[in-house]
Amino acid sequence: MLGLERRQKIMEKIRLDRKVYVSELAKSFKVTEETIRRDLEKLESQDLLRRSYGGAVIAESTSDELSYTRRSTINSESKLAIAEKAASLIHDGDTIMMDSSTTCQALLQRLKGQRDITVITNSIRLMSDFTNSGFKMICTGGTMRESSCALTGSIACQTLSKYYVDFAFISCKSIDLKKGIMESNESESRVKSVMMQQARKTILLVDHSKFDKTAFVKCDDFEHIDTVVTDDAPSKEWQEYFSEHHISLIF
């Protein structure tokens, strides 16, 4: 296993368990403890975790926000798997809204062969990365949040409210059976809510690490979600919840 892949696995574990131990990781990956310590040192230098005696703890709290660059390196394999599954839902001629998530970026990359698609987004990165993609791109405008390259505020929401689309594709920071869909900040949460209201169907793209977690701001309940696309089978409790609320589950 390459070092990069091993560090991605370490981050997946620490996001699930909130802490890791050097000895356990060494046994799990069949490498020396010194190798794991170097991995943790590298991850700490990227501000992804904090080393402690015998291991490390996750660096972020419920209100912490990861930069777009940092988010793009976390669970990258999961995002590609989700993008592959979600792409089958979109056909030529569809109109879609996309938030500023790195999962949406992976999805749009997967859709490059489908040219007759209209994309409305509040993401500066999507507007820049797919300028020559053949898609019809519409930017919301608004106030830019540097950490996420997202446009937010009243202008972004007003622009979105003028359009009605086939699908809204959104991601989030965490989901919980009782608390609903959550984000790390209110301004982006509001944009996602408007996207959900303006779409015929809303698709939630969420990897396994975001289930049963809590973030700072409640974005919405699951009543506006039609389909959840994830990378691994969620718990039986989640599967029963989605079934009871008539939410399609793709994993």
Short mmCIF file of N, CA and C in Angstrom, two decimals, residues 82-192:
data_model
loop_
_atom_site.label_atom_id
_atom_site.label_comp_id
_atom_site.label_asym_id
_atom_site.label_seq_id
_atom_site.Cartn_x
_atom_site.Cartn_y
_atom_site.Cartn_z
N ILE A 82 -18.95 7.58 -5.45
CA ILE A 82 -20.26 8.24 -5.40
C ILE A 82 -20.57 8.92 -6.73
N ALA A 83 -19.57 9.58 -7.30
CA ALA A 83 -19.76 10.26 -8.58
C ALA A 83 -20.14 9.28 -9.68
N GLU A 84 -19.51 8.13 -9.68
CA GLU A 84 -19.80 7.11 -10.68
C GLU A 84 -21.26 6.66 -10.59
N LYS A 85 -21.75 6.48 -9.38
CA LYS A 85 -23.13 6.03 -9.18
C LYS A 85 -24.13 7.14 -9.50
N ALA A 86 -23.81 8.36 -9.08
CA ALA A 86 -24.74 9.48 -9.29
C ALA A 86 -24.84 9.87 -10.76
N ALA A 87 -23.78 9.65 -11.52
CA ALA A 87 -23.77 10.06 -12.93
C ALA A 87 -24.87 9.37 -13.72
N SER A 88 -25.24 8.15 -13.31
CA SER A 88 -26.26 7.40 -14.04
C SER A 88 -27.65 8.04 -13.92
N LEU A 89 -27.81 8.96 -12.98
CA LEU A 89 -29.10 9.61 -12.77
C LEU A 89 -29.33 10.77 -13.74
N ILE A 90 -28.27 11.22 -14.39
CA ILE A 90 -28.34 12.42 -15.23
C ILE A 90 -28.30 12.04 -16.71
N HIS A 91 -29.14 12.70 -17.49
CA HIS A 91 -29.20 12.42 -18.93
C HIS A 91 -29.07 13.73 -19.72
N ASP A 92 -28.74 13.58 -20.99
CA ASP A 92 -28.63 14.75 -21.86
C ASP A 92 -29.92 15.56 -21.80
N GLY A 93 -29.77 16.86 -21.71
CA GLY A 93 -30.91 17.75 -21.66
C GLY A 93 -31.33 18.14 -20.26
N ASP A 94 -30.77 17.50 -19.25
CA ASP A 94 -31.15 17.81 -17.88
C ASP A 94 -30.60 19.15 -17.42
N THR A 95 -31.32 19.78 -16.52
CA THR A 95 -30.86 21.00 -15.85
C THR A 95 -30.58 20.65 -14.40
N ILE A 96 -29.44 21.08 -13.90
CA ILE A 96 -29.06 20.68 -12.55
C ILE A 96 -28.45 21.86 -11.78
N MET A 97 -28.63 21.82 -10.47
CA MET A 97 -27.94 22.73 -9.56
C MET A 97 -26.92 21.93 -8.78
N MET A 98 -25.75 22.52 -8.56
CA MET A 98 -24.69 21.86 -7.81
C MET A 98 -24.10 22.81 -6.80
N ASP A 99 -23.85 22.30 -5.60
CA ASP A 99 -23.22 23.12 -4.59
C ASP A 99 -21.70 23.15 -4.79
N SER A 100 -20.98 23.68 -3.83
CA SER A 100 -19.53 23.87 -3.98
C SER A 100 -18.72 22.71 -3.42
N SER A 101 -19.35 21.56 -3.23
CA SER A 101 -18.65 20.41 -2.64
C SER A 101 -17.67 19.78 -3.63
N THR A 102 -16.64 19.16 -3.08
CA THR A 102 -15.67 18.45 -3.93
C THR A 102 -16.29 17.19 -4.52
N THR A 103 -17.33 16.66 -3.89
CA THR A 103 -18.03 15.51 -4.46
C THR A 103 -18.76 15.91 -5.74
N CYS A 104 -19.35 17.10 -5.75
CA CYS A 104 -19.99 17.59 -6.96
C CYS A 104 -18.96 17.82 -8.07
N GLN A 105 -17.78 18.26 -7.69
CA GLN A 105 -16.73 18.42 -8.69
C GLN A 105 -16.40 17.08 -9.34
N ALA A 106 -16.29 16.04 -8.52
CA ALA A 106 -16.01 14.70 -9.05
C ALA A 106 -17.14 14.23 -9.97
N LEU A 107 -18.38 14.54 -9.61
CA LEU A 107 -19.52 14.16 -10.43
C LEU A 107 -19.51 14.88 -11.77
N LEU A 108 -19.26 16.17 -11.76
CA LEU A 108 -19.25 16.92 -13.01
C LEU A 108 -18.12 16.46 -13.92
N GLN A 109 -17.01 16.09 -13.33
CA GLN A 109 -15.90 15.54 -14.11
C GLN A 109 -16.34 14.26 -14.82
N ARG A 110 -17.13 13.47 -14.11
CA ARG A 110 -17.63 12.20 -14.66
C ARG A 110 -18.63 12.43 -15.79
N LEU A 111 -19.27 13.59 -15.83
CA LEU A 111 -20.31 13.89 -16.81
C LEU A 111 -19.79 14.57 -18.07
N LYS A 112 -18.50 14.71 -18.20
CA LYS A 112 -17.93 15.51 -19.30
C LYS A 112 -18.40 15.06 -20.68
N GLY A 113 -18.72 13.81 -20.86
CA GLY A 113 -19.15 13.33 -22.17
C GLY A 113 -20.57 13.75 -22.53
N GLN A 114 -21.36 14.16 -21.54
CA GLN A 114 -22.74 14.58 -21.78
C GLN A 114 -22.79 16.09 -21.94
N ARG A 115 -22.91 16.54 -23.16
CA ARG A 115 -22.73 17.95 -23.45
C ARG A 115 -23.99 18.78 -23.24
N ASP A 116 -25.16 18.22 -23.45
CA ASP A 116 -26.39 19.01 -23.39
C ASP A 116 -26.91 19.07 -21.95
N ILE A 117 -26.10 19.63 -21.07
CA ILE A 117 -26.47 19.74 -19.67
C ILE A 117 -26.29 21.19 -19.21
N THR A 118 -27.27 21.71 -18.50
CA THR A 118 -27.17 23.05 -17.93
C THR A 118 -26.87 22.93 -16.44
N VAL A 119 -25.79 23.60 -16.01
CA VAL A 119 -25.35 23.52 -14.62
C VAL A 119 -25.43 24.91 -13.99
N ILE A 120 -26.20 25.02 -12.92
CA ILE A 120 -26.27 26.25 -12.15
C ILE A 120 -25.55 26.00 -10.83
N THR A 121 -24.55 26.80 -10.53
CA THR A 121 -23.74 26.52 -9.35
C THR A 121 -23.29 27.80 -8.64
N ASN A 122 -23.01 27.66 -7.37
CA ASN A 122 -22.43 28.76 -6.59
C ASN A 122 -20.95 28.53 -6.35
N SER A 123 -20.37 27.60 -7.10
CA SER A 123 -18.96 27.24 -6.92
C SER A 123 -18.06 27.94 -7.94
N ILE A 124 -17.13 28.74 -7.45
CA ILE A 124 -16.15 29.37 -8.32
C ILE A 124 -15.26 28.32 -8.97
N ARG A 125 -14.93 27.26 -8.22
CA ARG A 125 -14.08 26.20 -8.75
C ARG A 125 -14.74 25.48 -9.91
N LEU A 126 -16.01 25.17 -9.81
CA LEU A 126 -16.69 24.49 -10.91
C LEU A 126 -16.75 25.39 -12.14
N MET A 127 -17.04 26.67 -11.94
CA MET A 127 -17.09 27.61 -13.06
C MET A 127 -15.74 27.67 -13.77
N SER A 128 -14.66 27.64 -13.00
CA SER A 128 -13.32 27.73 -13.58
C SER A 128 -12.88 26.41 -14.22
N ASP A 129 -13.09 25.31 -13.49
CA ASP A 129 -12.58 24.02 -13.96
C ASP A 129 -13.30 23.49 -15.19
N PHE A 130 -14.56 23.91 -15.40
CA PHE A 130 -15.35 23.35 -16.49
C PHE A 130 -15.74 24.40 -17.53
N THR A 131 -14.89 25.43 -17.65
CA THR A 131 -15.15 26.51 -18.61
C THR A 131 -15.28 25.98 -20.03
N ASN A 132 -14.42 25.04 -20.42
CA ASN A 132 -14.42 24.52 -21.79
C ASN A 132 -14.97 23.10 -21.87
N SER A 133 -15.87 22.78 -20.98
CA SER A 133 -16.39 21.41 -20.91
C SER A 133 -17.51 21.12 -21.90
N GLY A 134 -18.14 22.17 -22.41
CA GLY A 134 -19.30 21.97 -23.27
C GLY A 134 -20.61 22.10 -22.52
N PHE A 135 -20.56 22.15 -21.19
CA PHE A 135 -21.78 22.37 -20.41
C PHE A 135 -22.21 23.83 -20.55
N LYS A 136 -23.50 24.07 -20.38
CA LYS A 136 -23.97 25.45 -20.22
C LYS A 136 -23.87 25.76 -18.73
N MET A 137 -22.97 26.67 -18.37
CA MET A 137 -22.70 26.97 -16.97
C MET A 137 -23.32 28.32 -16.59
N ILE A 138 -24.06 28.34 -15.49
CA ILE A 138 -24.66 29.56 -14.98
C ILE A 138 -24.17 29.76 -13.55
N CYS A 139 -23.60 30.94 -13.29
CA CYS A 139 -23.05 31.26 -11.98
C CYS A 139 -24.06 32.09 -11.18
N THR A 140 -24.20 31.76 -9.90
CA THR A 140 -25.18 32.48 -9.09
C THR A 140 -24.77 33.91 -8.76
N GLY A 141 -23.44 34.17 -8.75
CA GLY A 141 -22.99 35.43 -8.18
C GLY A 141 -23.13 35.38 -6.67
N GLY A 142 -22.73 36.43 -5.99
CA GLY A 142 -22.84 36.47 -4.55
C GLY A 142 -21.53 36.80 -3.86
N THR A 143 -21.51 36.65 -2.57
CA THR A 143 -20.33 36.94 -1.76
C THR A 143 -19.48 35.68 -1.62
N MET A 144 -18.21 35.78 -1.98
CA MET A 144 -17.38 34.59 -1.99
C MET A 144 -16.84 34.25 -0.61
N ARG A 145 -16.93 32.97 -0.26
CA ARG A 145 -16.29 32.45 0.94
C ARG A 145 -14.99 31.80 0.51
N GLU A 146 -13.89 32.39 0.91
CA GLU A 146 -12.58 31.97 0.42
C GLU A 146 -12.26 30.52 0.74
N SER A 147 -12.64 30.05 1.92
CA SER A 147 -12.27 28.70 2.33
C SER A 147 -12.85 27.62 1.44
N SER A 148 -14.05 27.86 0.92
CA SER A 148 -14.72 26.83 0.13
C SER A 148 -14.91 27.20 -1.33
N CYS A 149 -14.45 28.40 -1.72
CA CYS A 149 -14.64 28.89 -3.10
C CYS A 149 -16.13 28.92 -3.46
N ALA A 150 -16.97 29.21 -2.47
CA ALA A 150 -18.42 29.21 -2.67
C ALA A 150 -18.97 30.62 -2.63
N LEU A 151 -19.95 30.89 -3.49
CA LEU A 151 -20.65 32.16 -3.50
C LEU A 151 -21.92 32.01 -2.67
N THR A 152 -22.14 32.93 -1.75
CA THR A 152 -23.28 32.81 -0.84
C THR A 152 -23.97 34.17 -0.70
N GLY A 153 -24.92 34.26 0.23
CA GLY A 153 -25.60 35.52 0.51
C GLY A 153 -26.86 35.70 -0.31
N SER A 154 -27.45 36.88 -0.17
CA SER A 154 -28.75 37.16 -0.78
C SER A 154 -28.72 37.10 -2.30
N ILE A 155 -27.63 37.55 -2.91
CA ILE A 155 -27.56 37.53 -4.38
C ILE A 155 -27.57 36.10 -4.90
N ALA A 156 -26.78 35.23 -4.28
CA ALA A 156 -26.74 33.83 -4.70
C ALA A 156 -28.11 33.19 -4.55
N CYS A 157 -28.77 33.43 -3.42
CA CYS A 157 -30.08 32.83 -3.18
C CYS A 157 -31.14 33.38 -4.12
N GLN A 158 -31.09 34.68 -4.42
CA GLN A 158 -32.06 35.28 -5.33
C GLN A 158 -31.91 34.71 -6.74
N THR A 159 -30.65 34.53 -7.16
CA THR A 159 -30.41 33.95 -8.49
C THR A 159 -30.97 32.54 -8.58
N LEU A 160 -30.69 31.73 -7.57
CA LEU A 160 -31.18 30.36 -7.56
C LEU A 160 -32.70 30.30 -7.59
N SER A 161 -33.35 31.23 -6.90
CA SER A 161 -34.81 31.22 -6.80
C SER A 161 -35.51 31.54 -8.13
N LYS A 162 -34.75 32.01 -9.11
CA LYS A 162 -35.32 32.33 -10.42
C LYS A 162 -35.38 31.12 -11.35
N TYR A 163 -34.73 30.03 -10.96
CA TYR A 163 -34.65 28.86 -11.82
C TYR A 163 -35.35 27.66 -11.18
N TYR A 164 -35.90 26.80 -12.05
CA TYR A 164 -36.46 25.52 -11.64
C TYR A 164 -35.75 24.43 -12.43
N VAL A 165 -35.17 23.47 -11.74
CA VAL A 165 -34.31 22.50 -12.40
C VAL A 165 -34.79 21.07 -12.15
N ASP A 166 -34.21 20.15 -12.93
CA ASP A 166 -34.55 18.74 -12.77
C ASP A 166 -33.97 18.18 -11.47
N PHE A 167 -32.70 18.48 -11.23
CA PHE A 167 -32.03 17.90 -10.06
C PHE A 167 -31.17 18.93 -9.33
N ALA A 168 -31.14 18.79 -8.00
CA ALA A 168 -30.15 19.50 -7.20
C ALA A 168 -29.24 18.44 -6.59
N PHE A 169 -27.94 18.62 -6.78
CA PHE A 169 -26.96 17.71 -6.18
C PHE A 169 -26.23 18.48 -5.09
N ILE A 170 -26.37 17.98 -3.87
CA ILE A 170 -25.71 18.65 -2.75
C ILE A 170 -24.98 17.62 -1.89
N SER A 171 -23.98 18.11 -1.19
CA SER A 171 -23.33 17.31 -0.16
C SER A 171 -23.49 18.05 1.16
N CYS A 172 -22.88 17.58 2.20
CA CYS A 172 -23.01 18.23 3.50
C CYS A 172 -21.86 17.77 4.40
N LYS A 173 -21.79 18.32 5.58
CA LYS A 173 -20.73 17.92 6.51
C LYS A 173 -21.11 16.69 7.32
N SER A 174 -22.40 16.54 7.65
CA SER A 174 -22.81 15.37 8.42
C SER A 174 -24.31 15.18 8.33
N ILE A 175 -24.76 13.95 8.66
CA ILE A 175 -26.18 13.67 8.75
C ILE A 175 -26.46 12.85 10.00
N ASP A 176 -27.65 13.05 10.55
CA ASP A 176 -28.05 12.36 11.77
C ASP A 176 -29.54 12.06 11.67
N LEU A 177 -29.95 10.91 12.18
CA LEU A 177 -31.34 10.50 12.07
C LEU A 177 -32.30 11.51 12.71
N LYS A 178 -31.90 12.10 13.82
CA LYS A 178 -32.76 13.04 14.53
C LYS A 178 -32.48 14.50 14.17
N LYS A 179 -31.20 14.83 13.96
CA LYS A 179 -30.83 16.23 13.70
C LYS A 179 -30.96 16.62 12.24
N GLY A 180 -30.97 15.65 11.33
CA GLY A 180 -31.12 15.94 9.92
C GLY A 180 -29.80 16.16 9.20
N ILE A 181 -29.84 17.08 8.21
CA ILE A 181 -28.68 17.38 7.37
C ILE A 181 -27.99 18.61 7.93
N MET A 182 -26.68 18.53 8.12
CA MET A 182 -25.96 19.62 8.79
C MET A 182 -24.77 20.12 8.00
N GLU A 183 -24.45 21.40 8.21
CA GLU A 183 -23.30 22.03 7.58
C GLU A 183 -22.48 22.75 8.65
N SER A 184 -21.30 23.22 8.25
CA SER A 184 -20.41 23.90 9.19
C SER A 184 -20.67 25.40 9.28
N ASN A 185 -21.44 25.96 8.33
CA ASN A 185 -21.70 27.41 8.36
C ASN A 185 -23.09 27.70 7.80
N GLU A 186 -23.65 28.80 8.25
CA GLU A 186 -25.04 29.13 7.92
C GLU A 186 -25.21 29.60 6.48
N SER A 187 -24.24 30.34 5.94
CA SER A 187 -24.41 30.92 4.61
C SER A 187 -24.49 29.86 3.52
N GLU A 188 -23.63 28.85 3.59
CA GLU A 188 -23.69 27.78 2.59
C GLU A 188 -24.88 26.88 2.83
N SER A 189 -25.25 26.72 4.09
CA SER A 189 -26.43 25.93 4.42
C SER A 189 -27.67 26.52 3.76
N ARG A 190 -27.78 27.84 3.79
CA ARG A 190 -28.92 28.53 3.19
C ARG A 190 -28.97 28.31 1.68
N VAL A 191 -27.83 28.38 1.02
CA VAL A 191 -27.77 28.16 -0.43
C VAL A 191 -28.26 26.76 -0.77
N LYS A 192 -27.82 25.77 -0.01
CA LYS A 192 -28.24 24.39 -0.27
C LYS A 192 -29.75 24.24 -0.09
#
